[in-house]
Structure formats: C-alpha cells, structure tokens
Amino acid sequence: MSRNVFSQIFYGTVIHSTSLDEITILENALLVVDDYGTIVALEANVQSEKVPERLKALSAFGISFTTLQKGQFIMPGFVDTHNHAPQWLHRGQGQGLQILEWLNQVAFHNESLFKDANHAKRVYRMVVKGMLRQGVTTASYYGSLHGEATKILADVCLEHGQRALVGKCNMARNAPDFYVDASVEESLQVTRDCIHHIQCLDPKGELLRHVLTPRFAICCDESLLTGLGAIAAEHPTMAIQTHFDESEQEKTFTLSLFPQFTNEADLYEYFSLLGPRSILAHCTIMTPYETQRLQDLGCGVAHCPTANMTVGGGFMAARIKDLLRRGVKVGLGTDSGGGYSVSMLNAMRHALVNSFARDFLDARDGTAAVTMEEAFHMATVGGARVVGFGDEVGNFQVGKQFDALLVDVSAARGGITAPLEEVDSLRTMLEKFIMTGDDRNIVQVYVRGRLVHGC
C-alpha cells in the first residue's frame, strides 16, 4: 500500500452546515486535507486510540497533525457576498444619512482617492489582511472605478491567498465630476482590461475571478448597461454584482431615470444583467413581482443587515425568510462603509435582529424570523453558492476545498466571548462564539489548505 502525504490532518470538533435547517456538529472527527487543499476524508466519532488505525487505512501520513483542545473547533470560512473594498478607511462615517446623500457626502470622495496607485496598494493590503483576520476566506469585492486600483486589489488578494471576486465599479453619471468614468467607452474598455488582468493572474479562476460591477442603474445609462450586458454574454460564467432595491430613495430615483420600467427587476433583466450569476445586494423593498422574478431567474441575494439598519434612511428589514423558503440563494454581506463593520459575526447577529423586526412588521408569530441554522448557512455555504463557489467551498463535503477557521473560545483566548462552562454542549459553544465572539477567537484561517492568517 502506498503512503500518501497529506498537508493537514485535524482531530477534534468539526462544525459545518449540511442544509439550510441543520448545523452538523461532529465530535472526535478526523478531517484530512491533501496537498491540493482538497478534503479527502471526514469521519466522526473516531476514538483517539483508533486515529492511527484510521490514518493507516487512508494511507495518510500528515505533514501537519492538529489535535483540537476543549473549546476549539474547525468551521468553514466566512463568505462575504458584498463588500466595498475602497470604503475600508471611512467605515462608520455618515451613519444615519440617506443613501444618496451618504454617497455624495462621504463615499464618492473617499473612493476617488484610489486614483493614486500608492494609496490603493497601502489600503488594499489593510483590507485583505483585515478581512482574513475576521475569517473571511471568500469575498465579493466592489473596487473603485479606477482600473489600476482594481488590478492592485486583485493582485493583493492573490498575494495573500484570499479567494475573491473583484470588479471595476462602472459609473458614468450621477456622481461628482472627480469620480465618474470619462465616457461609456472608457468604462467598458477599462472593464475589459481588468478582466484580462485577472484572467492572466488566475486563468482557471480557482481563487480569483472578475465580477461585472455596474454600481447601480443610477450611475449607468442605457448605453453602459447595454455594453455590460454584451460583456456578460461574452463571458457566460462571469458573476455580475449590483445594488438592487436598496432603499425607497434609491428606487424612486432609479425609476425616474428609466421611466419605461416600473421595477428594477425588469430593468436589469432587459439589459441581460439578471440571472443565476447575479449577486444582488440588499433587496430590502422588493415587490412581490420582483421577488418572483428573482426566484424564477435563479438570482443570488447579498443580505447586508448591518448596512440596512444604519445608512439608507429607515430600518430596511429585508424579507429574508421568505426568500429562503422560496429556495432563493442568500448569503451575507458586510457592505463595509455603509455597514461600518466587516465582521461576519456581526452580520449573522444583525441578520437575526433584522428578521425579528421583519417578523414584527409582517407576521408577529415568529414565521418571518431567521434561525441560527439559517444565519450560519448564509454566512458559509449559502454565501458560497451566491458568489459562484458553491461547488468548491462552504462546508466540509469530501471533494471540496479546505477553506476553514480554527476557532478557540476557551478562556485562554481572552476577548469578550461568554465563558465556557463544563456543562456546555458543543452547540452552546458554537452559539457563544457566534453571539459573543470576535476576531480574537479566530486563531487560524485556511484557504485551499494554505494557512493565510494565524500561526
């Protein structure tokens, strides 16, 4: 029998989402990852004295063998389905403003600074390292409108080993003169340049992919949307991200610019930008017709509960439970500047809070409230499906890639986590991490089997 050398072997508690309604907690689990970062075995209830026997049966002899201690567990990495990378430095500014005022008074000026490549290099290193520290192994990034800065963001993601979708932000109107594409033609050409750059960096798209990024229809006229639709047709697997029904103010302005449409679903579908590849951020005030169209077309939703409760004007409680019941793909996003926090733990907590508000407004019987199982699912495998990596990552199904966090909620880690008690179940341990933990509890972060944060 040949000896196979595997890069990582873990033994202890493993937790992942196996369905929308189930968090699977495996005790005394043996998880084996090969040199390519692929999960080749996951077995539960392996008694410690049986581990050598099981490894021999697998012909597995690991370079690294990690035994998890009490209070430690392995879980999938977080997937942030909506993040504005250029907003890293101005998070928390302008809270309470209406969305369009916030863009003009805060966001556009700060994003315009990324015209300077040195500024982009400095900040984007902070972004990617900071996101990895928060356990975000996959992110769907909006870049600025600048081609060079967008290429730098892609370079930094690959350098630090983060799985990412990166897109040049298209915006040819309704923004300050200092922060708008020079023309539709330039916007499309720079987009093509960024696509070429990212495909050269990672030809197979194993870690890094381009995502078409019309900021929203307010910033894109008909010719720009038509051009982006044509690029989407040329690249039939490329993701498309935009903002969708974010607030009443945004939606009213959008429809005033496109009077031939009565809703945003028909608008984006007309320009060939709505379908299974679409990552639609917010979706807080959709009509029943729009909800049905998203379901019929297989669109993905990036739910950003933190941003929806701060910038925007009004407590925008999206009907997430309804979308989940319909089988719509839903993941969580932090949004960054609009949401102030890049913590996916906060996104999970706020998804719960947001849904309780929605339940009070709609049902008052608990039927519109999101469960812990659903929040965990959206933060991991649900998000992976939204951004097009669902076959590769999101849980620990054998054959998927090992994007994972080693979490430690023991007292030795410090932080604000609720202390573990001897009588606490493994489920209680997970809930204490989700509801009271922070990045100090995330000891190690792996992407495709490679340690990208921690030691």
Tab-separated table of C-alpha atoms in Angstrom, residues 14-434:
chain	number	residue	atom	x	y	z
A	14	VAL	CA	-15.809	19.943	13.319
A	15	ILE	CA	-18.890	22.064	12.648
A	16	HIS	CA	-20.486	22.902	9.305
A	17	SER	CA	-23.824	23.474	7.601
A	18	THR	CA	-25.211	20.482	5.750
A	19	SER	CA	-28.585	22.059	4.941
A	20	LEU	CA	-30.491	25.269	5.489
A	21	ASP	CA	-32.084	23.736	8.584
A	22	GLU	CA	-29.167	21.816	10.059
A	23	ILE	CA	-25.842	22.640	11.652
A	24	THR	CA	-23.889	19.382	11.784
A	25	ILE	CA	-21.578	19.067	14.775
A	26	LEU	CA	-19.088	16.207	14.583
A	27	GLU	CA	-17.316	15.159	17.758
A	28	ASN	CA	-13.971	13.338	17.698
A	29	ALA	CA	-13.849	13.968	13.964
A	30	LEU	CA	-10.910	13.161	11.723
A	31	LEU	CA	-10.577	15.643	8.842
A	32	VAL	CA	-7.913	15.008	6.203
A	33	VAL	CA	-6.779	17.537	3.565
A	34	ASP	CA	-4.445	16.698	0.695
A	35	ASP	CA	-1.604	18.733	-0.803
A	36	TYR	CA	-4.021	20.459	-3.194
A	37	GLY	CA	-6.164	21.707	-0.335
A	38	THR	CA	-8.941	19.216	-1.082
A	39	ILE	CA	-10.853	17.450	1.682
A	40	VAL	CA	-10.303	13.724	1.166
A	41	ALA	CA	-11.841	12.346	4.364
A	42	LEU	CA	-14.153	13.407	7.168
A	43	GLU	CA	-15.057	10.818	9.760
A	44	ALA	CA	-16.894	11.385	13.037
A	45	ASN	CA	-16.710	9.583	16.379
A	46	VAL	CA	-13.188	8.281	15.911
A	47	GLN	CA	-11.824	7.416	19.330
A	48	SER	CA	-8.337	8.788	19.919
A	49	GLU	CA	-6.750	5.348	20.191
A	50	LYS	CA	-8.234	4.488	16.780
A	51	VAL	CA	-6.775	7.503	14.955
A	52	PRO	CA	-3.513	5.790	13.875
A	53	GLU	CA	-5.524	2.839	12.571
A	54	ARG	CA	-7.850	5.096	10.550
A	55	LEU	CA	-4.924	7.073	9.107
A	56	LYS	CA	-3.235	3.842	8.105
A	57	ALA	CA	-6.434	2.705	6.385
A	58	LEU	CA	-6.461	6.006	4.486
A	59	SER	CA	-2.750	5.641	3.720
A	60	ALA	CA	-2.494	9.135	5.182
A	61	PHE	CA	0.619	10.403	6.866
A	62	GLY	CA	0.283	14.092	7.552
A	63	ILE	CA	2.886	16.784	7.443
A	64	SER	CA	0.762	18.621	9.996
A	65	PHE	CA	-1.396	16.904	12.605
A	66	THR	CA	-3.512	19.165	14.814
A	67	THR	CA	-5.399	17.897	17.845
A	68	LEU	CA	-8.087	20.352	18.853
A	69	GLN	CA	-8.418	21.085	22.533
A	70	LYS	CA	-11.531	21.738	24.618
A	71	GLY	CA	-13.110	24.977	23.432
A	72	GLN	CA	-11.649	24.658	19.934
A	73	PHE	CA	-13.368	23.660	16.711
A	74	ILE	CA	-12.999	23.790	12.941
A	75	MET	CA	-15.701	25.501	10.846
A	76	PRO	CA	-15.922	26.719	7.237
A	77	GLY	CA	-14.522	30.138	6.385
A	78	PHE	CA	-16.947	33.025	6.091
A	79	VAL	CA	-18.122	34.212	2.677
A	80	ASP	CA	-18.758	37.966	2.382
A	81	THR	CA	-21.036	38.370	-0.633
A	82	HIS	CA	-20.959	42.188	-0.733
A	83	ASN	CA	-18.034	44.377	0.259
A	84	HIS	CA	-16.840	47.769	-0.985
A	85	ALA	CA	-13.068	47.463	-0.638
A	86	PRO	CA	-12.364	51.211	-1.174
A	87	GLN	CA	-14.572	52.079	1.799
A	88	TRP	CA	-12.255	50.488	4.369
A	89	LEU	CA	-10.944	53.769	5.768
A	90	HIS	CA	-14.266	55.595	6.090
A	91	ARG	CA	-16.296	52.891	7.785
A	92	GLY	CA	-18.607	54.396	10.372
A	93	GLN	CA	-18.715	57.860	8.845
A	94	GLY	CA	-22.027	59.440	7.866
A	95	GLN	CA	-24.231	56.999	9.754
A	96	GLY	CA	-27.904	57.943	9.594
A	97	LEU	CA	-27.682	59.760	6.265
A	98	GLN	CA	-29.965	58.781	3.410
A	99	ILE	CA	-28.118	56.527	0.971
A	100	LEU	CA	-27.711	59.039	-1.871
A	101	GLU	CA	-26.586	61.800	0.487
A	102	TRP	CA	-24.130	59.405	2.108
A	103	LEU	CA	-22.640	58.513	-1.270
A	104	ASN	CA	-22.178	62.162	-2.255
A	105	GLN	CA	-21.001	63.436	1.122
A	106	VAL	CA	-18.801	60.535	2.212
A	107	ALA	CA	-18.255	57.563	-0.105
A	108	PHE	CA	-17.525	59.090	-3.504
A	109	HIS	CA	-14.811	61.423	-2.202
A	110	ASN	CA	-13.038	58.640	-0.321
A	111	GLU	CA	-13.282	56.228	-3.236
A	112	SER	CA	-11.874	58.854	-5.606
A	113	LEU	CA	-8.576	58.728	-3.679
A	114	PHE	CA	-7.877	55.327	-5.242
A	115	LYS	CA	-6.816	57.130	-8.405
A	116	ASP	CA	-3.445	57.103	-6.632
A	117	ALA	CA	-1.950	53.634	-7.069
A	118	ASN	CA	0.187	54.004	-3.946
A	119	HIS	CA	-2.928	54.758	-1.900
A	120	ALA	CA	-4.588	51.665	-3.373
A	121	LYS	CA	-1.617	49.456	-2.520
A	122	ARG	CA	-1.491	50.713	1.048
A	123	VAL	CA	-5.201	50.436	1.763
A	124	TYR	CA	-5.921	47.197	-0.076
A	125	ARG	CA	-3.252	45.401	1.951
A	126	MET	CA	-5.157	46.542	5.048
A	127	VAL	CA	-8.418	45.360	3.526
A	128	VAL	CA	-7.365	41.845	2.615
A	129	LYS	CA	-5.340	41.217	5.769
A	130	GLY	CA	-8.152	42.656	7.869
A	131	MET	CA	-10.789	40.551	6.178
A	132	LEU	CA	-8.725	37.387	6.619
A	133	ARG	CA	-8.317	38.243	10.307
A	134	GLN	CA	-12.114	38.334	10.505
A	135	GLY	CA	-12.255	34.840	8.992
A	136	VAL	CA	-13.472	35.940	5.560
A	137	THR	CA	-11.951	33.359	3.245
A	138	THR	CA	-14.044	34.437	0.231
A	139	ALA	CA	-15.159	37.969	-0.613
A	140	SER	CA	-17.020	39.579	-3.490
A	141	TYR	CA	-15.363	42.977	-3.792
A	142	TYR	CA	-16.511	46.169	-5.440
A	143	GLY	CA	-13.394	48.069	-6.448
A	144	SER	CA	-13.336	51.771	-7.242
A	145	LEU	CA	-13.890	52.932	-10.825
A	146	HIS	CA	-10.117	53.016	-11.397
A	147	GLY	CA	-8.674	50.223	-13.496
A	148	GLU	CA	-5.187	50.294	-11.980
A	149	ALA	CA	-6.504	50.197	-8.421
A	150	THR	CA	-8.831	47.325	-9.276
A	151	LYS	CA	-5.901	45.352	-10.663
A	152	ILE	CA	-3.962	46.091	-7.479
A	153	LEU	CA	-6.845	44.749	-5.376
A	154	ALA	CA	-6.788	41.527	-7.402
A	155	ASP	CA	-3.014	41.280	-7.020
A	156	VAL	CA	-3.227	41.706	-3.250
A	157	CYS	CA	-5.984	39.092	-2.895
A	158	LEU	CA	-3.886	36.549	-4.757
A	159	GLU	CA	-0.713	37.504	-2.883
A	160	HIS	CA	-2.362	36.937	0.492
A	161	GLY	CA	-4.283	33.857	-0.609
A	162	GLN	CA	-7.832	35.140	-0.249
A	163	ARG	CA	-10.471	33.679	-2.537
A	164	ALA	CA	-12.153	36.651	-4.198
A	165	LEU	CA	-14.332	38.127	-6.879
A	166	VAL	CA	-13.026	41.561	-7.878
A	167	GLY	CA	-14.788	44.088	-10.093
A	168	LYS	CA	-14.087	47.529	-11.510
A	169	CYS	CA	-17.016	49.732	-10.496
A	170	ASN	CA	-18.861	51.108	-13.548
A	171	MET	CA	-20.327	54.557	-13.022
A	172	ALA	CA	-20.617	57.009	-15.908
A	173	ARG	CA	-23.127	59.517	-14.479
A	174	ASN	CA	-24.815	60.908	-11.352
A	175	ALA	CA	-21.583	61.173	-9.420
A	176	PRO	CA	-19.225	64.121	-8.849
A	177	ASP	CA	-17.062	65.175	-11.796
A	178	PHE	CA	-13.965	63.993	-9.936
A	179	TYR	CA	-15.381	60.486	-9.565
A	180	VAL	CA	-17.066	59.368	-12.757
A	181	ASP	CA	-15.927	57.388	-15.796
A	182	ALA	CA	-14.720	59.688	-18.570
A	183	SER	CA	-17.118	58.032	-21.008
A	184	VAL	CA	-19.105	54.877	-21.543
A	185	GLU	CA	-16.438	53.661	-23.945
A	186	GLU	CA	-13.696	54.155	-21.367
A	187	SER	CA	-15.744	52.431	-18.667
A	188	LEU	CA	-16.199	49.361	-20.856
A	189	GLN	CA	-12.583	49.305	-22.037
A	190	VAL	CA	-11.211	49.543	-18.503
A	191	THR	CA	-13.567	46.720	-17.522
A	192	ARG	CA	-12.159	44.556	-20.317
A	193	ASP	CA	-8.618	45.407	-19.212
A	194	CYS	CA	-9.425	44.302	-15.661
A	195	ILE	CA	-10.994	41.073	-16.908
A	196	HIS	CA	-7.843	40.315	-18.908
A	197	HIS	CA	-5.576	41.099	-15.941
A	198	ILE	CA	-7.476	38.852	-13.543
A	199	GLN	CA	-7.704	36.013	-16.040
A	200	CYS	CA	-3.942	36.209	-16.540
A	201	LEU	CA	-3.389	36.085	-12.786
A	202	ASP	CA	-5.596	33.012	-12.352
A	203	PRO	CA	-6.553	31.524	-15.737
A	204	LYS	CA	-8.724	28.792	-14.244
A	205	GLY	CA	-10.439	31.089	-11.757
A	206	GLU	CA	-9.559	28.750	-8.909
A	207	LEU	CA	-9.121	31.541	-6.364
A	208	LEU	CA	-9.587	34.807	-8.235
A	209	ARG	CA	-12.383	35.809	-10.621
A	210	HIS	CA	-13.601	39.026	-12.166
A	211	VAL	CA	-17.155	40.164	-11.408
A	212	LEU	CA	-19.002	42.663	-13.614
A	213	THR	CA	-19.908	45.584	-11.363
A	214	PRO	CA	-22.411	48.187	-12.529
A	215	ARG	CA	-22.621	50.139	-9.267
A	216	PHE	CA	-26.344	50.615	-9.755
A	217	ALA	CA	-28.559	51.872	-12.542
A	218	ILE	CA	-28.429	55.425	-11.173
A	219	CYS	CA	-24.767	55.605	-12.228
A	220	CYS	CA	-25.212	53.718	-15.512
A	221	ASP	CA	-27.083	54.983	-18.558
A	222	GLU	CA	-28.653	52.713	-21.154
A	223	SER	CA	-25.550	52.525	-23.345
A	224	LEU	CA	-23.335	51.467	-20.424
A	225	LEU	CA	-25.809	48.830	-19.247
A	226	THR	CA	-26.099	47.560	-22.829
A	227	GLY	CA	-22.316	47.307	-23.086
A	228	LEU	CA	-22.036	45.457	-19.802
A	229	GLY	CA	-24.770	43.088	-20.902
A	230	ALA	CA	-22.729	42.356	-24.017
A	231	ILE	CA	-19.626	41.619	-21.927
A	232	ALA	CA	-21.740	39.329	-19.739
A	233	ALA	CA	-22.801	37.423	-22.854
A	234	GLU	CA	-19.156	37.063	-23.917
A	235	HIS	CA	-18.302	35.549	-20.515
A	236	PRO	CA	-21.221	33.214	-19.721
A	237	THR	CA	-19.872	32.100	-16.331
A	238	MET	CA	-18.793	35.505	-15.030
A	239	ALA	CA	-20.619	36.811	-11.969
A	240	ILE	CA	-22.485	40.136	-12.037
A	241	GLN	CA	-22.999	42.287	-8.941
A	242	THR	CA	-25.059	45.393	-8.322
A	243	HIS	CA	-27.296	47.078	-5.767
A	244	PHE	CA	-30.962	46.186	-6.007
A	245	ASP	CA	-33.964	47.799	-4.316
A	246	GLU	CA	-31.770	49.131	-1.530
A	247	SER	CA	-33.972	51.980	-0.310
A	248	GLU	CA	-37.057	53.940	-1.268
A	249	GLN	CA	-34.942	56.957	-2.182
A	250	GLU	CA	-32.680	54.910	-4.443
A	251	LYS	CA	-35.531	53.061	-6.104
A	252	THR	CA	-37.558	56.216	-6.797
A	253	PHE	CA	-34.566	57.911	-8.418
A	254	THR	CA	-33.726	54.818	-10.471
A	255	LEU	CA	-37.221	54.527	-11.940
A	256	SER	CA	-37.292	58.257	-12.708
A	257	LEU	CA	-34.188	57.734	-14.854
A	258	PHE	CA	-35.722	54.729	-16.626
A	259	PRO	CA	-39.427	55.655	-16.971
A	260	GLN	CA	-40.013	52.773	-19.381
A	261	PHE	CA	-39.724	50.374	-16.418
A	262	THR	CA	-41.919	50.060	-13.339
A	263	ASN	CA	-39.468	47.959	-11.308
A	264	GLU	CA	-35.769	47.193	-11.072
A	265	ALA	CA	-36.128	43.507	-11.953
A	266	ASP	CA	-37.404	44.251	-15.440
A	267	LEU	CA	-34.774	46.959	-15.859
A	268	TYR	CA	-31.780	44.734	-15.147
A	269	GLU	CA	-33.271	41.773	-16.976
A	270	TYR	CA	-33.802	43.908	-20.085
A	271	PHE	CA	-30.071	44.656	-20.172
A	272	SER	CA	-29.167	40.949	-19.692
A	273	LEU	CA	-27.778	41.508	-16.198
A	274	LEU	CA	-30.226	39.408	-14.205
A	275	GLY	CA	-29.918	35.655	-13.846
A	276	PRO	CA	-28.164	32.830	-11.978
A	277	ARG	CA	-24.862	34.740	-11.992
A	278	SER	CA	-26.353	37.864	-10.398
A	279	ILE	CA	-25.329	38.927	-6.873
A	280	LEU	CA	-27.962	41.459	-5.813
A	281	ALA	CA	-27.131	43.492	-2.733
A	282	HIS	CA	-29.782	44.491	-0.170
A	283	CYS	CA	-33.155	43.647	-1.814
A	284	THR	CA	-34.983	45.300	1.071
A	285	ILE	CA	-38.116	46.675	-0.606
A	286	MET	CA	-38.882	44.291	-3.437
A	287	THR	CA	-42.390	43.983	-4.783
A	288	PRO	CA	-43.978	40.519	-4.933
A	289	TYR	CA	-43.409	40.592	-8.701
A	290	GLU	CA	-39.697	41.295	-8.272
A	291	THR	CA	-39.364	38.576	-5.656
A	292	GLN	CA	-40.925	36.096	-8.045
A	293	ARG	CA	-38.645	37.184	-10.901
A	294	LEU	CA	-35.537	36.696	-8.750
A	295	GLN	CA	-36.790	33.247	-7.818
A	296	ASP	CA	-37.621	32.316	-11.416
A	297	LEU	CA	-34.287	33.568	-12.757
A	298	GLY	CA	-32.159	31.922	-10.047
A	299	CYS	CA	-30.572	35.149	-8.798
A	300	GLY	CA	-28.488	35.364	-5.649
A	301	VAL	CA	-29.121	37.861	-2.847
A	302	ALA	CA	-26.409	39.502	-0.736
A	303	HIS	CA	-28.188	40.309	2.517
A	304	CYS	CA	-26.434	43.188	4.329
A	305	PRO	CA	-28.339	43.572	7.600
A	306	THR	CA	-25.861	45.897	9.315
A	307	ALA	CA	-25.924	48.438	6.493
A	308	ASN	CA	-29.683	48.068	6.211
A	309	MET	CA	-30.044	49.257	9.803
A	310	THR	CA	-27.719	52.263	9.537
A	311	VAL	CA	-27.072	54.122	6.269
A	312	GLY	CA	-30.023	54.277	3.938
A	313	GLY	CA	-32.859	56.021	5.687
A	314	GLY	CA	-35.257	53.887	7.646
A	315	PHE	CA	-34.914	50.441	9.143
A	316	MET	CA	-34.739	48.374	5.962
A	317	ALA	CA	-35.656	44.878	7.098
A	318	ALA	CA	-35.396	42.577	4.086
A	319	ARG	CA	-37.822	39.640	3.823
A	320	ILE	CA	-35.061	37.070	4.037
A	321	LYS	CA	-37.162	34.255	5.482
A	322	ASP	CA	-39.490	34.445	2.502
A	323	LEU	CA	-36.541	34.261	0.095
A	324	LEU	CA	-35.096	31.247	1.911
A	325	ARG	CA	-38.450	29.459	1.820
A	326	ARG	CA	-38.606	30.043	-1.927
A	327	GLY	CA	-35.200	28.464	-2.423
A	328	VAL	CA	-33.533	31.731	-3.436
A	329	LYS	CA	-29.772	31.728	-2.875
A	330	VAL	CA	-28.994	34.080	0.017
A	331	GLY	CA	-25.643	34.975	1.553
A	332	LEU	CA	-24.498	37.631	3.995
A	333	GLY	CA	-22.537	40.782	3.190
A	334	THR	CA	-20.858	43.359	5.391
A	335	ASP	CA	-21.007	46.214	2.830
A	336	SER	CA	-18.072	47.932	4.609
A	337	GLY	CA	-18.584	51.722	4.626
A	338	GLY	CA	-22.346	51.602	4.607
A	339	GLY	CA	-22.367	48.914	7.249
A	340	TYR	CA	-19.448	50.145	9.463
A	341	SER	CA	-18.375	46.604	10.439
A	342	VAL	CA	-16.529	43.968	8.400
A	343	SER	CA	-17.289	41.272	10.981
A	344	MET	CA	-19.322	38.406	9.584
A	345	LEU	CA	-20.195	37.543	13.169
A	346	ASN	CA	-21.917	40.927	13.364
A	347	ALA	CA	-23.632	40.203	10.047
A	348	MET	CA	-25.015	36.960	11.467
A	349	ARG	CA	-26.230	38.653	14.647
A	350	HIS	CA	-27.812	41.504	12.740
A	351	ALA	CA	-29.457	39.055	10.331
A	352	LEU	CA	-31.249	37.619	13.352
A	353	VAL	CA	-32.181	41.064	14.727
A	354	ASN	CA	-33.267	42.281	11.303
A	355	SER	CA	-35.517	39.277	10.847
A	356	PHE	CA	-37.159	39.819	14.234
A	357	ALA	CA	-38.086	43.325	13.075
A	358	ARG	CA	-39.440	41.892	9.836
A	359	ASP	CA	-41.463	39.346	11.784
A	360	PHE	CA	-42.989	42.104	13.945
A	361	LEU	CA	-43.906	44.114	10.855
A	362	ASP	CA	-45.340	41.190	8.879
A	363	ALA	CA	-46.396	38.261	10.998
A	364	ARG	CA	-45.821	38.668	14.742
A	365	ASP	CA	-45.793	34.898	15.093
A	366	GLY	CA	-42.146	34.008	14.518
A	367	THR	CA	-42.665	32.761	10.976
A	368	ALA	CA	-40.582	35.579	9.432
A	369	ALA	CA	-37.687	35.205	11.874
A	370	VAL	CA	-34.365	33.727	10.774
A	371	THR	CA	-32.971	30.820	12.800
A	372	MET	CA	-29.406	30.288	13.958
A	373	GLU	CA	-29.146	27.440	11.453
A	374	GLU	CA	-30.146	29.755	8.616
A	375	ALA	CA	-27.778	32.527	9.691
A	376	PHE	CA	-24.857	30.079	9.862
A	377	HIS	CA	-25.811	28.664	6.464
A	378	MET	CA	-25.948	32.129	4.855
A	379	ALA	CA	-22.547	33.044	6.307
A	380	THR	CA	-20.866	29.946	4.856
A	381	VAL	CA	-22.199	27.608	2.188
A	382	GLY	CA	-25.160	29.827	1.302
A	383	GLY	CA	-22.825	32.695	0.549
A	384	ALA	CA	-20.538	30.410	-1.446
A	385	ARG	CA	-23.457	29.494	-3.695
A	386	VAL	CA	-24.390	33.144	-4.189
A	387	VAL	CA	-20.909	34.087	-5.434
A	388	GLY	CA	-20.481	31.012	-7.634
A	389	PHE	CA	-18.096	28.990	-5.465
A	390	GLY	CA	-20.721	26.649	-4.037
A	391	ASP	CA	-19.239	23.544	-5.647
A	392	GLU	CA	-15.803	24.322	-4.279
A	393	VAL	CA	-16.258	25.609	-0.708
A	394	GLY	CA	-18.749	26.437	2.031
A	395	ASN	CA	-18.831	23.217	4.012
A	396	PHE	CA	-16.663	20.156	4.532
A	397	GLN	CA	-18.153	17.811	1.975
A	398	VAL	CA	-15.457	15.420	0.766
A	399	GLY	CA	-14.081	16.699	-2.525
A	400	LYS	CA	-14.486	20.373	-1.646
A	401	GLN	CA	-11.556	22.650	-0.861
A	402	PHE	CA	-10.495	23.319	2.711
A	403	ASP	CA	-11.437	26.937	3.400
A	404	ALA	CA	-11.714	26.925	7.153
A	405	LEU	CA	-11.329	28.614	10.513
A	406	LEU	CA	-9.810	27.187	13.659
A	407	VAL	CA	-11.869	28.802	16.412
A	408	ASP	CA	-10.898	28.905	20.084
A	409	VAL	CA	-13.415	30.118	22.656
A	410	SER	CA	-11.506	28.911	25.697
A	411	ALA	CA	-10.734	31.377	28.486
A	412	ALA	CA	-7.103	31.471	27.403
A	413	ARG	CA	-8.023	33.446	24.263
A	414	GLY	CA	-9.416	36.391	26.192
A	415	GLY	CA	-11.799	38.698	24.386
A	416	ILE	CA	-15.466	39.119	25.137
A	417	THR	CA	-16.697	35.615	24.452
A	418	ALA	CA	-19.130	34.267	27.042
A	419	PRO	CA	-17.090	31.825	29.149
A	420	LEU	CA	-17.489	28.121	28.548
A	421	GLU	CA	-18.894	26.057	31.391
A	422	GLU	CA	-18.172	22.386	31.966
A	423	VAL	CA	-21.799	21.536	31.264
A	424	ASP	CA	-21.915	23.443	27.961
A	425	SER	CA	-22.742	21.374	24.889
A	426	LEU	CA	-20.862	21.767	21.627
A	427	ARG	CA	-23.904	23.588	20.247
A	428	THR	CA	-23.700	26.034	23.152
A	429	MET	CA	-20.016	26.549	22.405
A	430	LEU	CA	-20.867	27.485	18.815
A	431	GLU	CA	-23.650	29.852	19.876
A	432	LYS	CA	-21.378	31.610	22.350
A	433	PHE	CA	-18.854	32.190	19.568
A	434	ILE	CA	-21.438	33.480	17.103
